[in-house]
Amino acid sequence: MVNRKTDYQGRNLMRNPSKDKMLDEADDPRFQLTSLERHLVSKKLIDLSTLRLHQRRAFERGVKVEDEILESGVVDEMEILAFKAEALNIEIVNLEEIRIEPEIATLITQEYALEHGVFAFEKKDRELSVAMIDPKDIKVREELRVMTGLVITPFLSTRSAVEHKVFEYANHFRKKVIDELLETVGDAGVKLTRELGLEIGSIKEIKDQAPVVKAVNLLILQALQLRASDIHVMPMPDEVRIKFRVDGVLQEMQPLPVDYKESIVSRIKIMCELDISEKRLPQDGSFRITIEGQEIDFRVVVSPTVHGEKAVLRVLDRSTVILDMKHLGIERDIIDKYRHNIEKPHGIIIMTGPTGCGKTTTLYSAMKLLNFREKNITTVENPIEYHMNEITQIQVHPEIGLTFAHCLRSILRQDPDIILIGEIRDIETAQIAIRASQTGHLVFATLHTNDAAGAVTRLLDIGVEPFLLASSLRCVLSQRLVRRICPQCKKEYIPDDSYLKAFDVVLPDDVTSLAYGTGCVHCFDKGYSGRIAICELLEVNEEIRAGIMERANSQIIKRLAIKNGMIPIKQDGLKKVYKQITTLEEVFAQVSEDE
């Protein structure tokens, strides 16, 4: 008798009960072609051997073959959509080509949109047009009708396109919820704290703290409303200055009265369960809030200054981050080359860039590609910013001796396949990472350097032997973040020669205009909304290995990398300027002339 099981696509998995061994591909139901796969092969959009490769990858990662093919970019997304649209007799919608009003997009909650793969993009009278990954799902369509009170007209789209739009409009989903909460604030500070679901342990409520509780709650809500990544509470002689970092830029907010100087920091300390009596030494802590079922973490640092204690709160809002390299703005050719390197069984992959450039997000996007069920993946981080299933994550604690190096020595005895190191700071960590990469492990690590070539010289400078680095390093990805032009107020213009000359830029023949944001209510009159990555990828070849062995400086390594096909980060940024995604000012603010 043959045992039958089903995989993630409902196909039967048949095993030989005597040998418990998978049947050959020709007979294995996992590899039987679906109608879509037969279509792709018959139209010569993909050959059978390549399709088999993606079938195996999809099975290993536990995803659909269609999703694996789309992620790889081997088949154009529209080809797959066209086939499905014809089979379902339904229209396709390209969400990237539509200007969508936030009021329409937020008719469906963010949580529901992500869970069911839907996105509202147009409303006419009582009819709501919705992009869906599965338009034939009658149950979802009925739930949408009840939720919105409108007649639902479904359109076909891909999961990646829907998710991209949901995350693009994440601040608008959040703003809608926060606006409703702000309306209830009044004098009910304690009520608002309860509604936010602050998980701060046991707090002794003191009667005279109520106005301060209200002030901190408002501060947090306003920061989330503006999509701030950091909140700065700065004591001054006559006031408490408040600054939010939005899209990488600090913005001055309405200051608080000087009477709040001590009480507001004390309130933040209580939320983090810190010592409110200690005002002479720096303290670190954290707390968490929950809005609409979405958890948002805050990392807090309190430091003594000449005018009192300053508090900086880092906002870790995972609900606004999509772990997808393509949607981070990384070009397809870079993704393909990077994926080719990270799929090797061993070696070291370096990620570089300044603080706050999105290194961790990009690394976790790579982890998402490698989250095979047959791999033991372990990370060592400080702090852990994203929690992922099927990955072992370790938080370092230097104050008790649990350092990166200490953790790595333990991990190497736990049979790992892939290791992610939050940051290489010293020779001991570097040596263990290099040794691990040479003994059959794939190692990911980050460094703080200005460019990809600088990572090579940095590792040599801290003491890594050239022959070890040359034999283990596979590639270095350098990244910066630039602000996106707000899609709601984007305006095209023809730049004059003096403007281009100031940046020493000559437009390509096929580019006649650029764009900028005029400023609107959706971007808080800044002209920018969100950020996108610009990158350069240095792949190590024989010439670069020879340069490493000779301890060549970063300029020589960079020239060799460009000769090998690396596109400098400045040129990658200019590509996005020409595509009207960002501006020349943004690119040159992040990239120096020598880059």
Coordinates of C-alpha atoms in Angstrom, one line a residue:
M1 CA 0.0 0.0 0.0
V2 CA 1.3 3.5 -0.9
N3 CA 1.3 6.2 1.8
R4 CA -0.1 9.5 0.6
K5 CA 0.6 13.0 1.9
T6 CA 0.0 16.4 0.4
D7 CA 2.4 19.3 0.0
Y8 CA 1.8 23.0 0.3
Q9 CA 0.1 23.0 -3.1
G10 CA -2.2 20.1 -2.5
R11 CA -0.2 17.7 -4.6
N12 CA 0.2 14.1 -3.4
L13 CA 3.6 13.2 -2.0
M14 CA 4.2 9.4 -2.6
R15 CA 6.9 7.5 -0.8
N16 CA 8.1 4.0 -1.3
P17 CA 7.1 2.4 2.0
S18 CA 9.8 -0.2 1.9
K19 CA 12.7 2.2 1.3
D20 CA 11.0 5.5 2.5
K21 CA 12.6 7.2 -0.5
M22 CA 11.2 9.8 -2.8
L23 CA 10.4 8.5 -6.3
D24 CA 12.3 9.9 -9.3
E25 CA 11.3 13.3 -10.7
A26 CA 9.4 11.7 -13.6
D27 CA 7.0 9.9 -11.2
D28 CA 7.2 12.2 -8.2
P29 CA 3.9 14.2 -7.9
R30 CA 5.8 17.1 -6.4
F31 CA 7.4 17.6 -9.9
Q32 CA 4.3 17.0 -12.0
L33 CA 3.6 20.2 -14.0
T34 CA 0.6 22.4 -13.2
S35 CA -1.3 24.1 -16.1
L36 CA 0.7 27.3 -15.5
E37 CA 4.0 25.5 -15.5
R38 CA 3.1 23.6 -18.7
H39 CA 2.2 27.0 -20.3
L40 CA 5.5 28.5 -19.3
V41 CA 7.5 25.6 -20.8
S42 CA 5.4 25.4 -24.0
K43 CA 5.8 29.1 -24.6
K44 CA 9.6 28.6 -24.0
L45 CA 9.5 31.2 -21.2
I46 CA 11.4 28.7 -19.1
D47 CA 13.1 25.4 -19.9
L48 CA 12.2 22.2 -18.1
S49 CA 15.6 21.9 -16.4
T50 CA 15.3 25.4 -14.9
L51 CA 11.7 24.7 -13.9
R52 CA 12.9 21.6 -12.1
L53 CA 15.5 23.6 -10.2
H54 CA 12.8 26.1 -9.0
Q55 CA 10.5 23.2 -8.1
R56 CA 13.1 21.8 -5.8
R57 CA 13.9 25.2 -4.3
A58 CA 10.3 25.9 -3.7
F59 CA 9.8 22.6 -1.9
E60 CA 12.9 23.2 0.2
R61 CA 11.7 26.7 1.2
G62 CA 8.1 25.6 1.6
V63 CA 6.7 28.1 -0.9
K64 CA 4.7 27.9 -4.1
V65 CA 6.6 27.2 -7.3
E66 CA 5.0 30.3 -8.8
D67 CA 6.3 32.5 -6.0
E68 CA 9.8 31.0 -6.4
I69 CA 9.8 31.7 -10.1
L70 CA 8.6 35.3 -9.6
E71 CA 11.3 35.9 -6.9
S72 CA 14.0 34.7 -9.2
G73 CA 12.9 37.0 -12.0
V74 CA 13.4 34.3 -14.6
V75 CA 9.9 34.8 -16.0
D76 CA 8.2 38.2 -16.4
E77 CA 5.5 38.7 -13.8
M78 CA 3.0 39.9 -16.5
E79 CA 3.4 36.6 -18.4
I80 CA 2.1 34.7 -15.4
L81 CA -0.6 37.2 -14.7
A82 CA -1.8 37.1 -18.3
F83 CA -2.2 33.3 -18.2
K84 CA -4.1 33.4 -14.9
A85 CA -6.3 36.3 -16.1
E86 CA -7.3 34.4 -19.2
A87 CA -8.0 31.2 -17.1
L88 CA -10.1 33.2 -14.6
N89 CA -11.7 35.6 -17.2
I90 CA -10.7 38.6 -15.0
E91 CA -8.9 41.8 -15.6
I92 CA -5.3 42.5 -14.4
V93 CA -4.4 45.6 -12.5
N94 CA -0.9 47.1 -12.3
L95 CA -0.9 48.9 -9.0
E96 CA 2.4 50.7 -9.7
E97 CA 0.7 52.7 -12.5
I98 CA -2.2 53.9 -10.5
R99 CA -2.4 56.9 -8.2
I100 CA -4.3 55.7 -5.2
E101 CA -5.9 57.9 -2.6
P102 CA -5.0 56.9 1.0
E103 CA -8.7 57.3 2.0
I104 CA -9.6 54.5 -0.4
A105 CA -6.6 52.2 0.4
T106 CA -7.4 52.3 4.1
L107 CA -11.0 51.2 3.6
I108 CA -9.5 47.7 4.2
T109 CA -7.4 47.3 7.4
Q110 CA -3.7 46.6 7.0
E111 CA -3.9 43.3 8.9
Y112 CA -6.7 42.0 6.6
A113 CA -5.0 43.2 3.4
L114 CA -1.8 41.4 4.2
E115 CA -3.5 38.2 5.5
H116 CA -5.7 37.8 2.4
G117 CA -3.7 39.5 -0.3
V118 CA -6.1 42.3 -1.1
F119 CA -5.7 46.1 -1.7
A120 CA -8.4 48.7 -2.5
F121 CA -7.4 51.1 -5.2
E122 CA -10.4 52.8 -6.7
K123 CA -14.0 53.8 -5.6
K124 CA -16.8 54.9 -7.9
D125 CA -20.1 55.6 -6.3
R126 CA -20.9 52.3 -4.4
E127 CA -18.4 50.2 -6.2
L128 CA -14.9 49.4 -4.8
S129 CA -12.2 48.0 -7.0
V130 CA -9.9 45.6 -5.2
A131 CA -6.7 44.0 -6.3
M132 CA -6.7 40.3 -5.2
I133 CA -4.2 37.5 -5.5
D134 CA -7.2 35.1 -5.6
P135 CA -10.2 36.8 -7.2
K136 CA -12.2 33.6 -7.1
D137 CA -12.2 33.5 -3.3
I138 CA -15.9 34.2 -2.7
K139 CA -15.6 34.2 1.1
V140 CA -13.0 37.0 1.1
R141 CA -15.1 39.1 -1.4
E142 CA -18.1 38.7 0.9
E143 CA -16.1 39.8 3.9
L144 CA -14.9 42.8 2.0
R145 CA -18.4 43.7 1.1
V146 CA -19.5 43.6 4.8
M147 CA -16.4 45.4 6.0
T148 CA -16.7 48.3 3.5
G149 CA -20.4 48.4 2.8
L150 CA -19.6 48.6 -0.9
V151 CA -20.0 46.3 -4.0
I152 CA -16.6 44.6 -4.6
T153 CA -15.2 44.4 -8.1
P154 CA -12.1 42.1 -8.1
F155 CA -9.0 42.5 -10.2
L156 CA -6.0 40.1 -10.5
S157 CA -2.6 41.0 -9.0
T158 CA 0.4 39.3 -7.6
R159 CA 1.1 38.8 -3.9
S160 CA 4.3 40.8 -4.1
A161 CA 2.6 43.7 -5.8
V162 CA -0.2 43.8 -3.2
E163 CA 2.2 43.5 -0.2
H164 CA 4.4 46.2 -1.7
K165 CA 1.4 48.6 -1.9
V166 CA 0.2 47.7 1.6
F167 CA 3.6 48.5 3.1
E168 CA 3.9 51.6 0.9
Y169 CA 0.7 52.9 2.5
A170 CA 1.5 51.6 6.0
N171 CA 1.8 55.1 7.4
H172 CA -1.7 55.9 6.2
F173 CA -3.2 52.7 7.8
R174 CA -1.4 53.7 11.0
K175 CA -2.4 57.3 10.8
K176 CA -6.1 56.4 10.5
V177 CA -5.9 54.3 13.7
I178 CA -3.9 57.0 15.5
D179 CA -6.2 59.8 14.5
E180 CA -9.1 57.8 16.0
L181 CA -7.1 57.3 19.2
L182 CA -6.1 61.0 19.4
E183 CA -9.7 61.9 19.4
T184 CA -10.2 60.0 22.6
V185 CA -7.2 61.4 24.5
G186 CA -8.9 64.3 26.3
D187 CA -7.9 63.9 29.9
A188 CA -8.0 60.1 29.8
G189 CA -4.3 59.4 29.9
V190 CA -4.7 56.2 31.8
K191 CA -7.5 55.0 29.4
L192 CA -5.2 55.7 26.4
T193 CA -2.4 53.7 28.0
R194 CA -4.7 50.8 28.4
E195 CA -6.0 51.0 24.8
L196 CA -2.4 51.1 23.5
G197 CA -1.7 47.9 25.4
L198 CA 1.5 49.1 27.0
E199 CA 3.4 46.0 28.2
I200 CA 5.5 47.6 30.9
G201 CA 5.3 45.2 33.8
S202 CA 4.1 46.4 37.2
I203 CA 3.8 50.2 37.4
K204 CA 3.0 52.0 40.6
E205 CA 0.5 54.7 39.5
I206 CA 1.2 58.0 41.1
K207 CA -1.6 60.5 41.1
D208 CA 0.5 63.5 40.0
Q209 CA 1.9 61.6 37.0
A210 CA -1.3 61.6 35.0
P211 CA -0.4 64.7 32.9
V212 CA 3.0 63.3 32.2
V213 CA 1.5 59.9 31.2
K214 CA -0.7 61.8 28.8
A215 CA 2.3 63.8 27.4
V216 CA 4.3 60.6 26.7
N217 CA 1.4 58.9 25.1
L218 CA 0.8 61.8 22.8
L219 CA 4.6 61.9 22.0
I220 CA 4.5 58.2 21.0
L221 CA 1.4 58.6 18.9
Q222 CA 2.7 61.6 17.1
A223 CA 6.0 59.8 16.3
L224 CA 4.1 56.8 14.9
Q225 CA 1.8 59.2 12.9
L226 CA 4.9 60.8 11.3
R227 CA 6.6 57.4 10.7
A228 CA 9.5 58.5 12.9
S229 CA 12.4 56.1 13.5
D230 CA 13.7 58.0 16.6
I231 CA 12.3 60.3 19.3
H232 CA 14.7 62.7 20.9
V233 CA 13.7 64.3 24.3
M234 CA 16.3 67.0 24.9
P235 CA 16.4 69.1 28.1
M236 CA 17.2 72.8 27.8
P237 CA 17.4 75.6 30.4
D238 CA 14.0 77.0 29.5
E239 CA 12.2 74.1 27.7
V240 CA 12.2 70.4 26.7
R241 CA 13.0 70.1 23.0
I242 CA 11.4 67.3 21.0
K243 CA 12.8 66.1 17.7
F244 CA 11.7 63.2 15.5
R245 CA 13.9 61.5 12.9
V246 CA 11.7 61.0 9.8
D247 CA 13.1 59.3 6.7
G248 CA 16.6 59.9 8.1
V249 CA 16.2 63.6 8.8
L250 CA 15.7 65.2 12.3
Q251 CA 12.6 67.4 12.5
E252 CA 11.9 69.9 15.3
M253 CA 8.5 69.4 17.0
Q254 CA 6.5 71.5 19.5
P255 CA 8.6 71.8 22.7
L256 CA 7.3 70.9 26.1
P257 CA 7.3 73.3 29.1
V258 CA 10.5 73.2 31.3
D259 CA 8.3 71.8 34.2
Y260 CA 8.3 68.5 32.3
K261 CA 12.1 68.2 32.2
E262 CA 12.5 65.6 35.0
S263 CA 9.0 64.0 35.0
I264 CA 8.9 63.1 31.4
V265 CA 12.2 61.2 31.5
S266 CA 11.2 59.6 34.8
R267 CA 8.0 58.4 33.1
I268 CA 10.0 56.9 30.2
K269 CA 12.3 55.2 32.8
I270 CA 9.3 53.7 34.5
M271 CA 8.0 52.3 31.3
C272 CA 11.4 50.6 30.7
E273 CA 11.6 49.5 34.4
L274 CA 14.8 51.5 34.9
D275 CA 16.1 53.1 38.1
I276 CA 14.4 56.5 38.3
S277 CA 16.7 57.6 41.2
E278 CA 19.9 57.1 39.1
K279 CA 20.6 60.4 37.3
R280 CA 24.4 60.3 37.0
L281 CA 24.9 57.3 34.7
P282 CA 23.5 56.3 31.3
Q283 CA 20.8 53.6 31.3
D284 CA 19.4 51.4 28.5
G285 CA 16.0 49.8 28.4
S286 CA 13.0 49.0 26.2
F287 CA 9.2 48.7 26.2
R288 CA 6.5 47.6 23.8
I289 CA 3.1 48.9 22.7
T290 CA 0.4 47.2 20.7
I291 CA -1.9 49.0 18.2
E292 CA -4.5 47.0 16.3
G293 CA -2.7 43.8 17.1
Q294 CA 0.6 45.0 15.8
E295 CA 3.5 45.1 18.2
I296 CA 5.9 48.0 18.1
D297 CA 9.1 47.9 20.2
F298 CA 11.0 50.9 21.6
R299 CA 14.7 50.8 22.5
V300 CA 15.5 53.6 25.0
V301 CA 18.8 55.2 26.0
V302 CA 18.9 57.8 28.8
S303 CA 22.0 59.9 29.3
P304 CA 23.0 62.7 31.7
T305 CA 23.7 66.1 30.2
V306 CA 24.6 69.5 31.5
H307 CA 20.9 70.5 31.5
G308 CA 19.4 67.3 32.8
E309 CA 18.8 63.8 31.4
K310 CA 18.2 63.2 27.7
A311 CA 16.2 60.3 26.3
V312 CA 16.4 58.8 22.8
L313 CA 13.7 56.3 21.8
R314 CA 14.4 54.1 18.7
V315 CA 11.2 52.9 17.1
L316 CA 11.2 49.3 15.9
D317 CA 8.0 49.0 13.9
R318 CA 8.2 45.7 12.1
S319 CA 4.7 46.2 10.6
T320 CA 6.1 48.8 8.2
V321 CA 9.0 46.7 7.0
I322 CA 8.7 44.3 4.1
L323 CA 11.5 41.7 3.9
D324 CA 11.9 41.6 0.1
M325 CA 15.1 42.7 -1.6
K326 CA 13.3 43.9 -4.7
H327 CA 10.9 46.0 -2.8
L328 CA 13.8 47.5 -0.8
G329 CA 14.7 49.1 -4.1
I330 CA 17.7 46.9 -4.9
E331 CA 18.1 46.4 -8.7
R332 CA 17.3 43.0 -10.2
D333 CA 20.9 42.4 -11.6
I334 CA 22.3 43.0 -8.1
I335 CA 19.8 40.7 -6.5
D336 CA 20.6 37.9 -9.0
K337 CA 24.4 38.2 -8.4
Y338 CA 23.9 38.4 -4.6
R339 CA 21.6 35.4 -4.6
H340 CA 24.2 33.5 -6.6
N341 CA 26.7 34.1 -3.9
I342 CA 24.5 33.5 -0.9
E343 CA 23.4 30.1 -2.2
K344 CA 27.0 28.8 -2.0
P345 CA 27.6 26.3 0.8
H346 CA 30.4 28.2 2.5
G347 CA 32.2 31.5 2.6
I348 CA 31.6 34.9 4.1
I349 CA 29.2 37.6 2.9
I350 CA 29.8 41.1 4.2
M351 CA 27.2 43.9 4.4
T352 CA 28.4 47.5 4.9
G353 CA 27.1 51.0 5.3
P354 CA 26.6 53.7 8.0
T355 CA 24.3 53.3 11.0
G356 CA 20.7 53.4 10.0
C357 CA 21.2 52.4 6.3
G358 CA 19.0 49.3 6.5
K359 CA 21.8 46.7 6.6
T360 CA 19.8 44.5 9.0
T361 CA 16.7 44.7 6.9
T362 CA 18.6 43.6 3.8
L363 CA 20.3 40.8 5.6
Y364 CA 17.0 39.5 6.9
S365 CA 15.6 39.7 3.4
A366 CA 18.5 37.4 2.3
M367 CA 17.7 35.1 5.3
K368 CA 14.2 34.9 4.0
L369 CA 15.6 33.5 0.7
L370 CA 17.7 31.0 2.7
N371 CA 15.2 29.9 5.3
F372 CA 15.3 26.3 4.1
R373 CA 13.7 23.6 6.3
E374 CA 16.9 21.6 5.8
K375 CA 19.3 24.3 7.1
N376 CA 20.3 25.2 10.6
I377 CA 20.4 29.0 10.6
T378 CA 21.7 30.9 13.7
T379 CA 22.1 34.6 14.3
V380 CA 24.0 36.5 16.9
E381 CA 22.7 40.1 17.2
N382 CA 22.6 43.2 19.4
P383 CA 19.7 43.8 19.4
I384 CA 17.4 41.3 17.7
E385 CA 15.3 43.6 15.5
Y386 CA 13.2 41.0 13.5
H387 CA 12.0 37.7 14.7
M388 CA 11.8 34.9 12.1
N389 CA 10.5 31.4 12.3
E390 CA 12.8 28.4 11.9
I391 CA 15.8 30.5 12.7
T392 CA 17.7 30.4 16.0
Q393 CA 18.4 34.0 17.2
I394 CA 20.8 34.9 20.0
Q395 CA 20.9 38.3 21.8
V396 CA 24.4 39.2 23.0
H397 CA 24.8 40.7 26.5
P398 CA 28.4 42.1 26.9
E399 CA 27.7 43.2 30.4
I400 CA 27.7 39.5 31.5
G401 CA 30.4 38.3 29.2
L402 CA 28.0 37.1 26.4
T403 CA 29.9 38.7 23.5
F404 CA 29.8 38.1 19.8
A405 CA 32.9 36.0 20.0
H406 CA 31.6 34.0 23.0
C407 CA 28.4 33.2 21.2
L408 CA 30.1 32.2 18.0
R409 CA 32.4 29.7 19.7
S410 CA 29.3 28.1 21.2
I411 CA 27.4 28.2 17.9
L412 CA 30.1 26.4 16.0
R413 CA 29.6 23.4 18.3
Q414 CA 25.8 23.3 17.4
D415 CA 26.1 22.0 13.9
P416 CA 25.1 25.3 12.1
D417 CA 24.8 25.6 8.3
I418 CA 24.4 29.4 8.1
I419 CA 25.5 32.0 10.7
L420 CA 24.6 35.7 10.8
I421 CA 26.8 38.0 12.9
G422 CA 25.3 41.3 13.8
E423 CA 28.6 43.2 13.6
I424 CA 32.3 42.5 13.4
R425 CA 34.0 44.9 15.7
D426 CA 37.2 43.1 16.8
I427 CA 39.9 40.7 15.6
E428 CA 38.5 37.8 17.7
T429 CA 35.1 38.0 16.2
A430 CA 36.6 38.4 12.7
Q431 CA 38.9 35.4 13.1
I432 CA 36.1 33.1 14.3
A433 CA 33.9 34.2 11.4
I434 CA 36.6 33.6 8.9
R435 CA 37.4 30.2 10.4
A436 CA 33.7 29.2 10.3
S437 CA 33.4 30.2 6.7
Q438 CA 36.4 28.0 5.8
T439 CA 35.0 24.9 7.6
G440 CA 31.8 24.5 5.6
H441 CA 29.6 27.3 7.0
L442 CA 28.0 30.3 5.2
V443 CA 28.6 33.4 7.3
F444 CA 26.9 36.7 7.0
A445 CA 28.3 39.8 8.8
T446 CA 28.0 43.6 8.9
L447 CA 30.7 46.2 9.0
H448 CA 30.6 50.0 9.3
T449 CA 32.5 51.2 6.2
N450 CA 31.8 53.8 3.6
D451 CA 31.9 51.5 0.6
A452 CA 32.2 47.9 -0.4
A453 CA 36.0 48.1 -1.1
G454 CA 36.5 49.6 2.3
A455 CA 35.3 46.4 4.0
V456 CA 38.3 44.6 2.6
T457 CA 40.8 47.0 4.0
R458 CA 38.9 47.3 7.3
L459 CA 39.2 43.5 7.9
L460 CA 42.9 43.6 7.0
D461 CA 43.5 46.6 9.3
I462 CA 41.9 44.9 12.3
G463 CA 44.3 41.9 11.8
V464 CA 42.8 39.3 9.5
E465 CA 45.5 37.6 7.5
P466 CA 45.3 38.4 3.8
F467 CA 45.4 34.7 2.7
L468 CA 42.5 33.8 5.0
L469 CA 40.4 36.8 3.7
A470 CA 41.2 36.1 0.1
S471 CA 40.1 32.5 0.3
S472 CA 36.9 33.0 2.2
L473 CA 35.3 36.3 1.1
R474 CA 32.6 35.9 -1.5
C475 CA 31.1 39.3 -1.9
V476 CA 30.4 42.7 -0.2
L477 CA 27.2 44.6 -0.5
S478 CA 27.3 48.3 0.4
Q479 CA 24.1 50.2 1.0
R480 CA 22.6 53.6 1.7
L481 CA 19.1 54.9 2.0
V482 CA 17.7 57.8 0.1
R483 CA 14.3 59.4 0.4
R484 CA 11.6 58.5 -2.1
I485 CA 9.7 61.3 -3.9
C486 CA 6.1 61.4 -2.5
P487 CA 3.9 59.8 -5.1
Q488 CA 1.0 62.0 -4.1
C489 CA 2.7 65.3 -5.0
K490 CA 5.4 64.2 -7.5
K491 CA 5.9 66.7 -10.3
E492 CA 8.1 66.4 -13.4
Y493 CA 10.4 69.2 -14.6
I494 CA 13.1 69.7 -17.1
P495 CA 16.4 70.6 -15.3
D496 CA 18.5 73.4 -16.6
D497 CA 22.2 73.1 -17.5
S498 CA 23.4 75.0 -14.4
Y499 CA 21.5 72.7 -12.1
L500 CA 23.0 69.6 -13.7
K501 CA 26.5 71.2 -13.8
A502 CA 26.3 71.8 -10.0
F503 CA 26.1 68.0 -9.6
D504 CA 28.5 67.2 -12.5
V505 CA 25.7 65.1 -14.1
V506 CA 24.9 64.6 -17.8
L507 CA 21.5 63.2 -18.5
P508 CA 21.3 60.0 -20.6
D509 CA 19.8 60.5 -24.1
D510 CA 16.6 58.7 -23.1
V511 CA 16.0 60.9 -20.1
T512 CA 14.3 64.3 -20.7
S513 CA 12.9 65.2 -17.3
L514 CA 13.4 64.6 -13.6
A515 CA 10.9 64.9 -10.7
Y516 CA 10.5 66.3 -7.2
G517 CA 7.8 66.4 -4.5
T518 CA 6.0 69.7 -4.1
G519 CA 4.8 68.8 -0.6
C520 CA 1.4 67.8 0.5
V521 CA -0.6 66.6 3.5
H522 CA 0.3 63.0 2.8
C523 CA 4.1 63.7 3.1
F524 CA 3.7 66.4 5.8
D525 CA 4.8 69.0 3.2
K526 CA 8.3 67.5 2.9
G527 CA 8.0 66.2 -0.7
Y528 CA 9.4 62.8 0.3
S529 CA 7.7 59.7 1.7
G530 CA 9.6 56.6 2.7
R531 CA 13.1 55.6 1.7
I532 CA 14.7 53.3 -0.9
A533 CA 18.1 51.5 -1.0
I534 CA 21.0 52.3 -3.3
C535 CA 23.7 49.7 -3.5
E536 CA 26.9 48.5 -4.9
L537 CA 28.0 44.8 -5.0
L538 CA 31.6 43.8 -5.0
E539 CA 32.1 40.2 -6.1
V540 CA 35.5 38.6 -5.3
N541 CA 37.3 37.2 -8.4
E542 CA 40.9 36.1 -8.9
E543 CA 42.2 39.7 -9.6
I544 CA 40.6 40.9 -6.3
R545 CA 42.0 37.9 -4.4
A546 CA 45.4 38.8 -5.7
G547 CA 44.9 42.4 -4.6
I548 CA 43.9 41.3 -1.1
M549 CA 47.0 39.1 -0.9
E550 CA 49.1 42.2 -1.7
R551 CA 47.2 44.3 0.8
A552 CA 46.0 46.7 -1.9
N553 CA 44.3 49.8 -0.7
S554 CA 40.5 50.4 -1.1
Q555 CA 40.9 52.5 -4.3
I556 CA 42.8 49.7 -6.1
I557 CA 40.2 47.1 -4.9
K558 CA 37.4 49.4 -6.1
R559 CA 38.9 49.8 -9.5
L560 CA 39.3 46.0 -9.8
A561 CA 35.7 45.6 -8.8
I562 CA 34.4 48.1 -11.4
K563 CA 36.5 46.3 -14.0
N564 CA 34.8 43.1 -12.9
G565 CA 31.3 44.6 -13.4
M566 CA 30.5 46.4 -10.2
I567 CA 28.2 49.5 -10.6
P568 CA 29.3 52.1 -8.1
I569 CA 26.7 53.2 -5.5
K570 CA 26.6 56.7 -7.0
Q571 CA 25.6 55.3 -10.4
D572 CA 23.0 53.1 -8.8
G573 CA 21.6 56.2 -7.1
L574 CA 21.6 58.2 -10.4
K575 CA 19.6 55.3 -12.0
K576 CA 16.8 56.0 -9.5
V577 CA 17.0 59.7 -10.1
Y578 CA 16.5 59.1 -13.9
K579 CA 13.5 56.8 -13.0
Q580 CA 12.0 59.7 -11.0
I581 CA 12.1 57.7 -7.7
T582 CA 14.4 60.1 -5.9
T583 CA 16.3 63.4 -6.4
L584 CA 19.8 64.4 -7.2
E585 CA 20.0 66.2 -3.8
E586 CA 19.1 63.0 -2.0
V587 CA 21.7 60.9 -3.8
F588 CA 24.6 63.4 -3.3
A589 CA 23.6 63.9 0.3
Q590 CA 24.3 60.2 0.9
V591 CA 27.2 59.5 -1.5
S592 CA 30.4 61.5 -1.5
E593 CA 32.1 62.6 -4.7
D594 CA 34.8 59.9 -4.6
E595 CA 32.2 57.2 -4.5

